[in-house]
Amino acid sequence: MNDHQAPTTGRTQRAAAGAAAGLLQYVLQMLFQALLAPMVLRFAGQEALGVYSIIGQSLGYLALVDLGLSLALGRELAQASGRDDRAAVFPGLLGSARAFGRVTNGAFALLVAGLAWCLPHLVQAAPESIRQGRIGLAVVAAWALVRTPVIVRATALTAVQDLAKANAAALFGNFSRLVFALALVWGGYGVAGLMVGQVVGEAITTGIQSWLFTRHHRPLSKWGRSAPERIRALLAFGSQALLLNLAVRLILQTDSIVVGSLFGAASAGVYYATQMPAIVLWNLPLRLSDNASPAIQELHAKGAEVALRRSYLRMHKLMAVAAFPIAVGIGVYTGPLVSCWVGPQQFAGTSMAWALAAFAVLTTSYVAQPFIVATGRLGGLSGLTAVEGVANLALSFWLGRRMGMAGVMWASVVAKVPTTAYILWRASRQLRVTAVQTLQRIWPAALAAVVAAALATQTLPLAEHCTWANLVEAVSLYGSAYLVLIWFVALAPEERERVLQLARGRFGVRSSYEP
């Protein structure tokens, strides 16, 4: 890749290539999840799946010892990538991040060792599940001690918007994770096999990304001298991000722990199995923001307000078109899907499915978050998100005791409403975008989703026969109806023509507007 290519053309091409590679690697991740849960339930049991989910969320809390370094480094590198002197700036940032990262990763390894020692007191499970969990935690701690250099350079590859290469590496890493985890679970290693597979996948992904950054961006990849002022700059932003990260853990990585505490590890396995398809699906449109974030950081550093405003409105429309039908599909089809996938006994109920659907709608506000992060002013967002996290935790226990497992998910929905409203208000105010402008972009997709939802309920009896053929047929009818509605209701004539032009270029499709 040429580091001196035209910025606009290069940014567009990188974004398109990165999105394509990201979609492919996410499809593989969906395949991984589809194969994993039945294998775990068959060869290790429901309890092992619950223990794995509880350990995974516990590790998320221990990772807060990172002190926001990952987010701070990504932001600093992305903004530096648009500067003329970036070859002089990058080495210093990389060297400072490596020095500080070694300290935080060392602390993380010690905390993981402490978690392994305390595991029998934290998780109600059979001794064999505890033993396997401890083995997995030992592998996680060992990897934490050596991963700092590759993690730093892997972050830099994404920051320079080389997203196609970054996502291609993630594709291979996820495939490796799938192979190792399934092989180890099949071999009887249960929880340990799942955790070792995850470490192997991360090591391969970040190792390849680090190598690609060094090879294709050699002038930027040198290790500079660690500078106290750079570490202070990273910590200044990271300290704001730390509170945000803590709140995110309380919101997204506490529910299995709460369910395990209230109902036991086996129930946490049921909760995990019901939740997993929805998590995989609602994260699919969120990849849009992930891929666009480095470009948003660069545009903000250049003060390109008009381009930022245009990107904000376009991303809102794309997010609505992608996310609303997914939310409806989660509510309608989660029950039949889980029943076909791992058995009806693993489904936590219809109320849980619609709670997941409601949460999926609220997560669309994530599209606005990179625009706020780019400013570096996270005080208000971090504080409100922290309040959301605490409220979510308290509500999870209260509603969980009254409504069962579904109450834990509904707690996340109720707690997220104020934060969603704030994020949308803050980003719109910052970019001088009115509510009317935003609604003009999203209401057609919302209307199409409502109409398609009515059609989806007509296909539900077909899906509930609990065969894959019936489920695929029902979802295909729903998806086809939504696409037709989107084509005629949500897309303007020039957007339809653009889609047809893309189809002609990719597949040789002829436009109906041509003679």
Coordinates of C-alpha atoms in Angstrom, one line a residue:
M1 CA 0.0 0.0 0.0
N2 CA 1.2 3.5 -0.9
D3 CA 1.2 5.8 2.1
H4 CA 1.0 8.9 -0.1
Q5 CA -2.1 8.0 -2.1
A6 CA -4.9 10.5 -2.5
P7 CA -6.7 10.7 0.8
T8 CA -10.3 10.7 -0.4
T9 CA -10.0 7.9 -3.0
G10 CA -7.8 5.9 -0.7
R11 CA -10.2 6.2 2.3
T12 CA -13.2 5.1 0.2
Q13 CA -11.3 2.1 -1.3
R14 CA -10.0 1.1 2.1
A15 CA -13.4 1.3 3.7
A16 CA -15.1 -0.7 0.9
A17 CA -12.4 -3.4 1.0
G18 CA -12.4 -3.5 4.8
A19 CA -16.2 -3.8 4.9
A20 CA -16.1 -6.8 2.5
A21 CA -13.4 -8.6 4.4
G22 CA -15.0 -7.7 7.8
L23 CA -18.3 -9.2 6.6
L24 CA -16.6 -12.4 5.5
Q25 CA -14.8 -12.8 8.8
Y26 CA -17.9 -12.1 10.8
V27 CA -19.8 -14.8 8.8
L28 CA -17.1 -17.2 9.9
Q29 CA -17.6 -16.1 13.5
M30 CA -21.3 -16.8 13.2
L31 CA -20.4 -20.3 11.9
F32 CA -18.1 -20.7 14.9
Q33 CA -20.9 -19.9 17.3
A34 CA -23.3 -22.2 15.4
L35 CA -21.0 -25.2 15.7
L36 CA -19.6 -24.5 19.2
A37 CA -22.7 -24.5 21.5
P38 CA -24.0 -27.9 20.3
M39 CA -20.5 -29.4 20.6
V40 CA -20.1 -28.1 24.1
L41 CA -23.5 -29.3 25.2
R42 CA -22.9 -32.7 23.7
F43 CA -19.4 -33.4 24.9
A44 CA -19.1 -31.2 28.0
G45 CA -22.6 -30.5 29.2
Q46 CA -24.8 -27.5 30.0
E47 CA -22.8 -26.6 33.1
A48 CA -19.5 -26.2 31.1
L49 CA -21.2 -23.7 28.7
G50 CA -22.3 -21.7 31.8
V51 CA -18.9 -21.8 33.4
Y52 CA -17.3 -20.6 30.2
S53 CA -19.6 -17.7 29.9
I54 CA -19.1 -16.7 33.6
I55 CA -15.3 -16.9 33.2
G56 CA -15.4 -14.9 30.0
Q57 CA -17.3 -12.1 31.6
S58 CA -15.1 -12.1 34.7
L59 CA -12.0 -11.7 32.4
G60 CA -13.7 -8.7 30.8
Y61 CA -13.7 -7.0 34.2
L62 CA -10.0 -7.9 34.9
A63 CA -9.1 -6.4 31.5
L64 CA -10.1 -3.0 32.9
V65 CA -6.5 -2.9 34.2
D66 CA -5.7 -1.8 30.7
L67 CA -6.7 1.7 31.9
G68 CA -8.2 2.6 28.5
L69 CA -4.9 2.2 26.7
S70 CA -6.3 0.3 23.7
L71 CA -9.0 2.9 22.9
A72 CA -6.6 5.8 23.6
L73 CA -3.8 4.3 21.4
G74 CA -6.2 3.6 18.5
R75 CA -7.5 7.2 18.6
E76 CA -4.1 8.8 18.8
L77 CA -2.7 6.7 15.9
A78 CA -5.8 7.2 13.7
Q79 CA -5.6 11.0 14.2
A80 CA -1.8 10.9 13.5
S81 CA -2.3 8.9 10.3
G82 CA -3.6 12.0 8.5
R83 CA -0.6 14.2 9.4
D84 CA 2.3 14.9 7.2
D85 CA 4.8 14.1 10.0
R86 CA 3.2 10.7 10.9
A87 CA 6.5 8.9 10.2
A88 CA 8.0 10.8 13.1
V89 CA 5.0 10.5 15.4
F90 CA 4.1 6.8 15.1
P91 CA 7.4 5.3 16.5
G92 CA 7.1 7.4 19.7
L93 CA 3.5 6.4 20.2
L94 CA 4.2 2.7 19.6
G95 CA 7.2 2.7 21.9
S96 CA 5.3 4.4 24.7
A97 CA 2.3 2.1 24.3
R98 CA 4.5 -0.9 24.4
A99 CA 6.2 0.2 27.6
F100 CA 2.9 1.0 29.3
G101 CA 1.2 -2.1 27.9
R102 CA 3.8 -4.4 29.4
V103 CA 2.9 -3.1 32.9
T104 CA -0.8 -3.4 32.4
N105 CA -0.6 -6.8 30.8
G106 CA 1.6 -8.0 33.6
A107 CA -1.0 -6.8 36.1
F108 CA -3.7 -8.5 34.1
A109 CA -1.8 -11.8 34.2
L110 CA -1.5 -11.6 38.0
L111 CA -5.3 -10.9 38.3
V112 CA -6.1 -13.8 36.1
A113 CA -3.9 -16.0 38.4
G114 CA -5.9 -14.7 41.3
L115 CA -9.2 -15.5 39.5
A116 CA -8.0 -19.1 39.0
W117 CA -7.2 -19.5 42.7
C118 CA -10.6 -18.1 43.7
L119 CA -12.7 -19.9 41.0
P120 CA -14.2 -22.6 43.3
H121 CA -15.5 -19.8 45.5
L122 CA -17.0 -17.8 42.7
V123 CA -18.6 -20.4 40.5
Q124 CA -21.0 -23.2 41.6
A125 CA -19.9 -26.0 39.4
A126 CA -18.5 -29.6 39.5
P127 CA -14.8 -30.0 40.4
E128 CA -13.9 -31.1 36.8
S129 CA -15.4 -27.9 35.3
I130 CA -13.4 -25.9 37.9
R131 CA -10.2 -27.8 37.0
Q132 CA -10.7 -27.1 33.3
G133 CA -11.4 -23.5 34.0
R134 CA -8.2 -23.1 35.9
I135 CA -6.2 -24.6 33.1
G136 CA -7.8 -22.2 30.6
L137 CA -7.0 -19.3 32.9
A138 CA -3.3 -20.3 33.2
V139 CA -3.1 -20.2 29.4
V140 CA -4.8 -16.8 29.3
A141 CA -2.3 -15.4 31.9
A142 CA 0.7 -16.8 30.0
W143 CA -0.5 -15.2 26.7
A144 CA -1.0 -11.8 28.5
L145 CA 2.7 -11.8 29.5
V146 CA 4.0 -11.9 25.9
R147 CA 1.3 -10.3 23.8
T148 CA 2.0 -6.6 24.2
P149 CA 4.2 -5.9 21.1
V150 CA 1.9 -7.7 18.7
I151 CA -1.2 -6.1 20.2
V152 CA 0.2 -2.6 19.8
R153 CA 1.2 -3.1 16.1
A154 CA -2.1 -4.8 15.4
T155 CA -3.9 -1.7 16.7
A156 CA -1.8 0.4 14.4
L157 CA -2.8 -1.6 11.3
T158 CA -6.5 -0.7 12.0
A159 CA -5.6 2.9 12.8
V160 CA -4.1 3.5 9.4
Q161 CA -7.4 2.2 7.9
D162 CA -5.8 -0.8 6.3
L163 CA -9.0 -2.6 7.2
A164 CA -9.0 -5.2 4.4
K165 CA -5.7 -6.7 5.7
A166 CA -6.8 -6.4 9.4
N167 CA -10.1 -8.2 8.7
A168 CA -8.4 -10.8 6.5
A169 CA -6.1 -11.6 9.4
A170 CA -9.1 -11.8 11.7
L171 CA -10.8 -14.2 9.3
F172 CA -7.9 -16.6 9.5
G173 CA -7.6 -16.2 13.3
N174 CA -11.3 -17.0 13.7
F175 CA -11.0 -20.0 11.6
S176 CA -8.1 -21.2 13.7
R177 CA -10.1 -20.5 16.9
L178 CA -12.9 -22.6 15.4
V179 CA -10.6 -25.6 14.6
F180 CA -8.7 -25.6 17.9
A181 CA -11.8 -25.1 20.1
L182 CA -13.9 -27.7 18.4
A183 CA -11.0 -30.2 18.3
L184 CA -10.2 -29.7 22.0
V185 CA -13.9 -29.9 23.1
W186 CA -14.4 -33.0 21.0
G187 CA -11.3 -34.4 22.8
G188 CA -12.9 -33.9 26.2
Y189 CA -11.2 -30.7 27.3
G190 CA -14.4 -28.8 27.8
V191 CA -14.0 -25.3 29.3
A192 CA -10.2 -25.4 28.9
G193 CA -10.5 -26.3 25.2
L194 CA -12.8 -23.3 24.6
M195 CA -10.4 -20.9 26.4
V196 CA -7.3 -22.3 24.7
G197 CA -9.0 -22.0 21.3
Q198 CA -9.8 -18.3 22.0
V199 CA -6.2 -17.6 23.0
V200 CA -4.9 -19.3 19.9
G201 CA -7.3 -17.3 17.7
E202 CA -6.3 -14.0 19.3
A203 CA -2.6 -14.9 19.0
I204 CA -2.9 -15.8 15.3
T205 CA -5.0 -12.7 14.5
T206 CA -2.8 -10.1 16.2
G207 CA 0.4 -11.9 15.1
I208 CA -0.6 -11.7 11.4
Q209 CA -1.9 -8.1 11.8
S210 CA 1.4 -7.1 13.5
W211 CA 3.4 -8.7 10.7
L212 CA 1.3 -7.0 8.0
F213 CA 1.7 -3.6 9.6
T214 CA 5.5 -4.0 9.8
R215 CA 5.7 -5.2 6.2
H216 CA 3.4 -2.7 4.5
H217 CA 4.0 0.3 6.7
R218 CA 7.7 -0.1 7.6
P219 CA 8.5 3.6 8.1
L220 CA 5.7 3.8 10.7
S221 CA 6.4 0.5 12.5
K222 CA 9.7 1.2 14.2
W223 CA 9.8 1.2 18.0
G224 CA 10.5 4.7 19.3
R225 CA 11.7 5.6 22.7
S226 CA 9.1 5.7 25.4
A227 CA 8.3 9.2 26.5
P228 CA 6.6 10.1 29.7
E229 CA 4.6 12.9 28.1
R230 CA 3.2 10.5 25.5
I231 CA 2.2 8.1 28.3
R232 CA 0.5 10.9 30.2
A233 CA -1.4 11.9 27.0
L234 CA -2.6 8.3 26.5
L235 CA -3.6 8.1 30.2
A236 CA -5.4 11.5 30.0
F237 CA -7.8 10.1 27.4
G238 CA -7.6 6.5 28.7
S239 CA -8.8 7.6 32.2
Q240 CA -12.0 8.8 30.6
A241 CA -12.3 5.7 28.5
L242 CA -11.7 3.5 31.6
L243 CA -15.0 4.7 33.2
L244 CA -16.8 4.1 29.9
N245 CA -15.2 0.6 29.6
L246 CA -16.3 -0.2 33.2
A247 CA -19.8 0.8 32.4
V248 CA -19.9 -1.3 29.3
R249 CA -18.8 -4.3 31.3
L250 CA -21.6 -3.7 33.8
I251 CA -24.1 -3.5 30.9
L252 CA -22.9 -6.2 28.5
Q253 CA -20.7 -8.5 30.6
T254 CA -22.5 -9.1 33.9
D255 CA -25.7 -10.9 32.9
S256 CA -24.2 -14.4 32.9
I257 CA -22.6 -13.7 36.3
V258 CA -26.0 -12.5 37.7
V259 CA -27.9 -15.5 36.2
G260 CA -25.2 -17.9 37.6
S261 CA -25.5 -16.3 41.0
L262 CA -29.3 -16.4 41.0
F263 CA -30.0 -19.7 39.3
G264 CA -26.7 -21.6 39.0
A265 CA -24.2 -22.3 36.2
A266 CA -26.5 -24.6 34.3
S267 CA -29.1 -21.8 34.0
A268 CA -26.3 -19.5 32.8
G269 CA -25.7 -22.0 30.0
V270 CA -29.4 -21.7 29.0
Y271 CA -29.2 -17.9 29.1
Y272 CA -26.0 -18.0 27.0
A273 CA -27.5 -20.3 24.4
T274 CA -30.6 -18.0 24.0
Q275 CA -28.6 -14.8 23.9
M276 CA -25.8 -15.9 21.6
P277 CA -27.7 -15.8 18.2
A278 CA -29.0 -12.3 19.1
I279 CA -25.5 -11.1 20.0
V280 CA -24.0 -12.4 16.8
L281 CA -26.8 -10.8 14.7
W282 CA -27.0 -7.4 16.4
N283 CA -23.2 -7.0 16.2
L284 CA -23.4 -7.4 12.4
P285 CA -24.6 -3.9 11.7
L286 CA -22.3 -2.5 14.4
R287 CA -19.4 -3.5 12.3
L288 CA -20.3 -0.4 10.2
S289 CA -19.2 1.9 13.0
D290 CA -16.1 -0.2 13.8
N291 CA -14.9 0.0 10.2
A292 CA -15.7 3.7 9.9
S293 CA -14.1 4.8 13.2
P294 CA -10.5 5.3 12.0
A295 CA -11.8 7.5 9.1
I296 CA -13.9 9.5 11.4
Q297 CA -10.9 10.1 13.7
E298 CA -8.9 11.3 10.7
L299 CA -11.7 13.6 9.4
H300 CA -12.1 15.1 12.9
A301 CA -8.3 15.8 13.1
K302 CA -8.6 17.6 9.8
G303 CA -11.6 19.6 10.9
A304 CA -13.7 18.3 8.0
E305 CA -17.1 19.2 9.5
V306 CA -19.1 18.9 6.3
A307 CA -17.7 15.4 5.5
L308 CA -18.4 14.4 9.1
R309 CA -22.0 15.6 9.0
R310 CA -22.6 13.8 5.7
S311 CA -21.0 10.6 7.1
Y312 CA -23.1 10.7 10.2
L313 CA -26.4 10.9 8.3
R314 CA -25.4 8.2 5.8
M315 CA -24.3 5.9 8.6
H316 CA -27.6 6.4 10.4
K317 CA -29.6 5.3 7.3
L318 CA -27.4 2.3 6.7
M319 CA -27.6 1.3 10.4
A320 CA -31.4 1.6 10.3
V321 CA -31.7 -0.5 7.1
A322 CA -29.5 -3.2 8.6
A323 CA -30.5 -3.2 12.3
F324 CA -34.3 -2.9 12.3
P325 CA -35.1 -6.2 10.4
I326 CA -32.5 -8.0 12.5
A327 CA -34.3 -6.8 15.7
V328 CA -37.6 -8.0 14.4
G329 CA -36.1 -11.3 13.4
I330 CA -34.6 -11.7 16.8
G331 CA -38.0 -11.3 18.5
V332 CA -39.9 -13.5 16.2
Y333 CA -37.4 -16.3 15.4
T334 CA -35.1 -16.8 18.4
G335 CA -37.3 -19.5 19.9
P336 CA -37.5 -21.7 16.8
L337 CA -33.8 -21.0 16.0
V338 CA -32.6 -22.1 19.5
S339 CA -34.9 -25.1 19.4
C340 CA -33.5 -26.3 16.1
W341 CA -29.9 -25.4 17.1
V342 CA -29.5 -26.8 20.6
G343 CA -32.9 -28.1 21.6
P344 CA -36.0 -26.4 23.1
Q345 CA -34.8 -27.0 26.7
Q346 CA -32.1 -24.4 26.0
F347 CA -34.6 -21.6 25.1
A348 CA -35.1 -19.1 28.0
G349 CA -38.6 -18.0 26.8
T350 CA -40.4 -15.6 24.5
S351 CA -40.1 -12.6 26.9
M352 CA -36.3 -13.1 26.8
A353 CA -36.4 -13.0 22.9
W354 CA -38.3 -9.7 22.7
A355 CA -36.0 -8.2 25.4
L356 CA -33.1 -9.1 23.1
A357 CA -35.0 -7.5 20.2
A358 CA -35.6 -4.3 22.1
F359 CA -31.9 -4.1 23.1
A360 CA -30.9 -4.6 19.5
V361 CA -32.9 -1.5 18.5
L362 CA -31.2 0.6 21.3
T363 CA -27.7 -0.5 20.2
T364 CA -28.2 1.3 16.9
S365 CA -27.1 4.5 18.8
Y366 CA -23.6 3.0 18.6
V367 CA -23.3 4.5 15.2
A368 CA -23.0 7.9 16.8
Q369 CA -20.4 7.0 19.4
P370 CA -17.3 7.2 17.2
F371 CA -18.1 10.9 16.5
I372 CA -18.1 11.6 20.2
V373 CA -15.0 9.6 20.9
A374 CA -13.2 11.6 18.1
T375 CA -13.5 14.8 20.2
G376 CA -11.7 13.3 23.1
R377 CA -14.3 14.7 25.6
L378 CA -15.9 11.6 27.2
G379 CA -16.8 12.9 30.6
G380 CA -20.6 13.2 30.1
L381 CA -20.8 9.9 28.1
S382 CA -18.6 8.0 30.6
G383 CA -20.5 9.3 33.6
L384 CA -24.0 8.5 32.2
T385 CA -22.8 5.1 31.0
A386 CA -21.5 4.4 34.5
V387 CA -24.9 5.3 35.9
E388 CA -26.5 3.0 33.3
G389 CA -24.1 0.2 34.4
V390 CA -24.9 0.5 38.1
A391 CA -28.6 0.7 37.4
N392 CA -28.4 -2.3 35.1
L393 CA -26.7 -4.4 37.7
A394 CA -29.2 -3.5 40.4
L395 CA -32.2 -4.0 38.1
S396 CA -30.8 -7.3 36.9
F397 CA -31.0 -8.8 40.4
W398 CA -34.4 -7.2 41.2
L399 CA -36.1 -8.1 37.9
G400 CA -34.3 -11.5 37.8
R401 CA -35.8 -12.5 41.1
R402 CA -39.3 -11.5 39.9
M403 CA -39.3 -12.4 36.2
G404 CA -36.6 -15.1 36.0
M405 CA -33.8 -15.1 33.4
A406 CA -35.8 -12.8 31.1
G407 CA -35.8 -10.1 33.8
V408 CA -32.0 -9.9 33.7
M409 CA -32.2 -9.0 30.0
W410 CA -35.1 -6.5 30.4
A411 CA -33.0 -4.8 33.0
S412 CA -30.4 -4.0 30.3
V413 CA -33.1 -2.6 28.1
V414 CA -34.6 -0.3 30.7
A415 CA -31.2 1.0 31.9
K416 CA -30.0 1.7 28.3
V417 CA -32.8 4.1 27.3
P418 CA -31.4 7.3 28.9
T419 CA -27.9 6.6 27.5
T420 CA -29.2 6.0 24.0
A421 CA -31.1 9.3 24.1
Y422 CA -27.9 11.1 25.3
I423 CA -25.6 9.7 22.7
L424 CA -27.9 10.7 19.9
W425 CA -28.5 14.1 21.3
R426 CA -24.8 14.8 22.0
A427 CA -23.6 13.6 18.5
S428 CA -26.4 15.5 16.7
R429 CA -25.7 18.7 18.6
Q430 CA -21.9 18.4 18.0
L431 CA -22.4 18.0 14.3
R432 CA -25.3 20.5 14.0
V433 CA -27.7 17.8 12.7
T434 CA -31.4 18.2 13.6
A435 CA -33.7 15.5 14.8
V436 CA -35.8 15.9 11.6
Q437 CA -32.7 15.3 9.4
T438 CA -32.0 12.1 11.3
L439 CA -35.6 10.9 11.3
Q440 CA -35.8 11.5 7.5
R441 CA -33.0 8.9 7.1
I442 CA -34.4 6.2 9.4
W443 CA -38.2 6.3 9.3
P444 CA -38.5 4.4 6.0
A445 CA -36.5 1.5 7.4
A446 CA -38.6 1.6 10.6
L447 CA -41.8 1.5 8.5
A448 CA -40.5 -1.4 6.4
A449 CA -39.5 -3.3 9.5
V450 CA -43.0 -2.8 11.1
V451 CA -44.8 -4.1 8.0
A452 CA -42.3 -6.9 7.6
A453 CA -42.9 -7.8 11.3
A454 CA -46.6 -8.3 10.6
L455 CA -45.7 -10.6 7.7
A456 CA -43.2 -12.4 9.9
T457 CA -45.9 -13.4 12.4
Q458 CA -47.6 -15.2 9.6
T459 CA -44.5 -17.3 9.0
L460 CA -44.1 -18.2 12.7
P461 CA -46.3 -21.3 12.6
L462 CA -44.1 -22.6 9.8
A463 CA -40.9 -21.9 11.8
E464 CA -42.2 -23.5 15.0
H465 CA -42.3 -26.9 13.3
C466 CA -38.6 -26.9 14.4
T467 CA -36.9 -28.2 11.3
W468 CA -34.1 -26.3 9.6
A469 CA -35.9 -26.4 6.3
N470 CA -39.1 -24.8 7.7
L471 CA -37.0 -22.2 9.6
V472 CA -35.0 -21.2 6.5
E473 CA -38.2 -21.0 4.5
A474 CA -39.9 -18.7 7.1
V475 CA -36.9 -16.4 7.5
S476 CA -36.4 -16.3 3.7
L477 CA -40.0 -15.2 3.2
Y478 CA -39.6 -12.5 5.9
G479 CA -36.3 -11.3 4.5
S480 CA -37.6 -11.1 0.9
A481 CA -40.6 -9.1 2.0
Y482 CA -38.3 -6.7 3.9
L483 CA -35.9 -6.2 0.9
V484 CA -38.8 -5.4 -1.4
L485 CA -40.2 -2.9 1.0
I486 CA -36.7 -1.3 1.5
W487 CA -36.1 -1.1 -2.3
F488 CA -39.3 0.9 -2.9
V489 CA -39.8 2.7 0.4
A490 CA -36.4 3.5 1.9
L491 CA -34.1 3.9 -1.2
A492 CA -34.2 7.1 -3.3
P493 CA -34.1 6.6 -7.1
E494 CA -30.4 7.7 -7.2
E495 CA -29.6 5.1 -4.5
R496 CA -31.4 2.4 -6.4
E497 CA -29.4 3.3 -9.5
R498 CA -26.2 3.2 -7.4
V499 CA -27.0 -0.3 -6.2
L500 CA -27.7 -1.4 -9.8
Q501 CA -24.4 0.1 -11.0
L502 CA -22.6 -1.9 -8.3
A503 CA -24.5 -5.0 -9.3
R504 CA -23.5 -4.5 -12.9
G505 CA -19.9 -4.0 -12.0
R506 CA -19.8 -7.1 -9.7
F507 CA -22.1 -9.5 -11.4
G508 CA -22.9 -8.2 -14.8
V509 CA -26.5 -7.3 -13.9
R510 CA -28.2 -4.9 -16.4
S511 CA -30.1 -1.9 -15.0
S512 CA -33.8 -1.7 -15.7
Y513 CA -33.4 2.0 -16.3
E514 CA -31.2 1.4 -19.4
P515 CA -32.7 0.8 -22.9

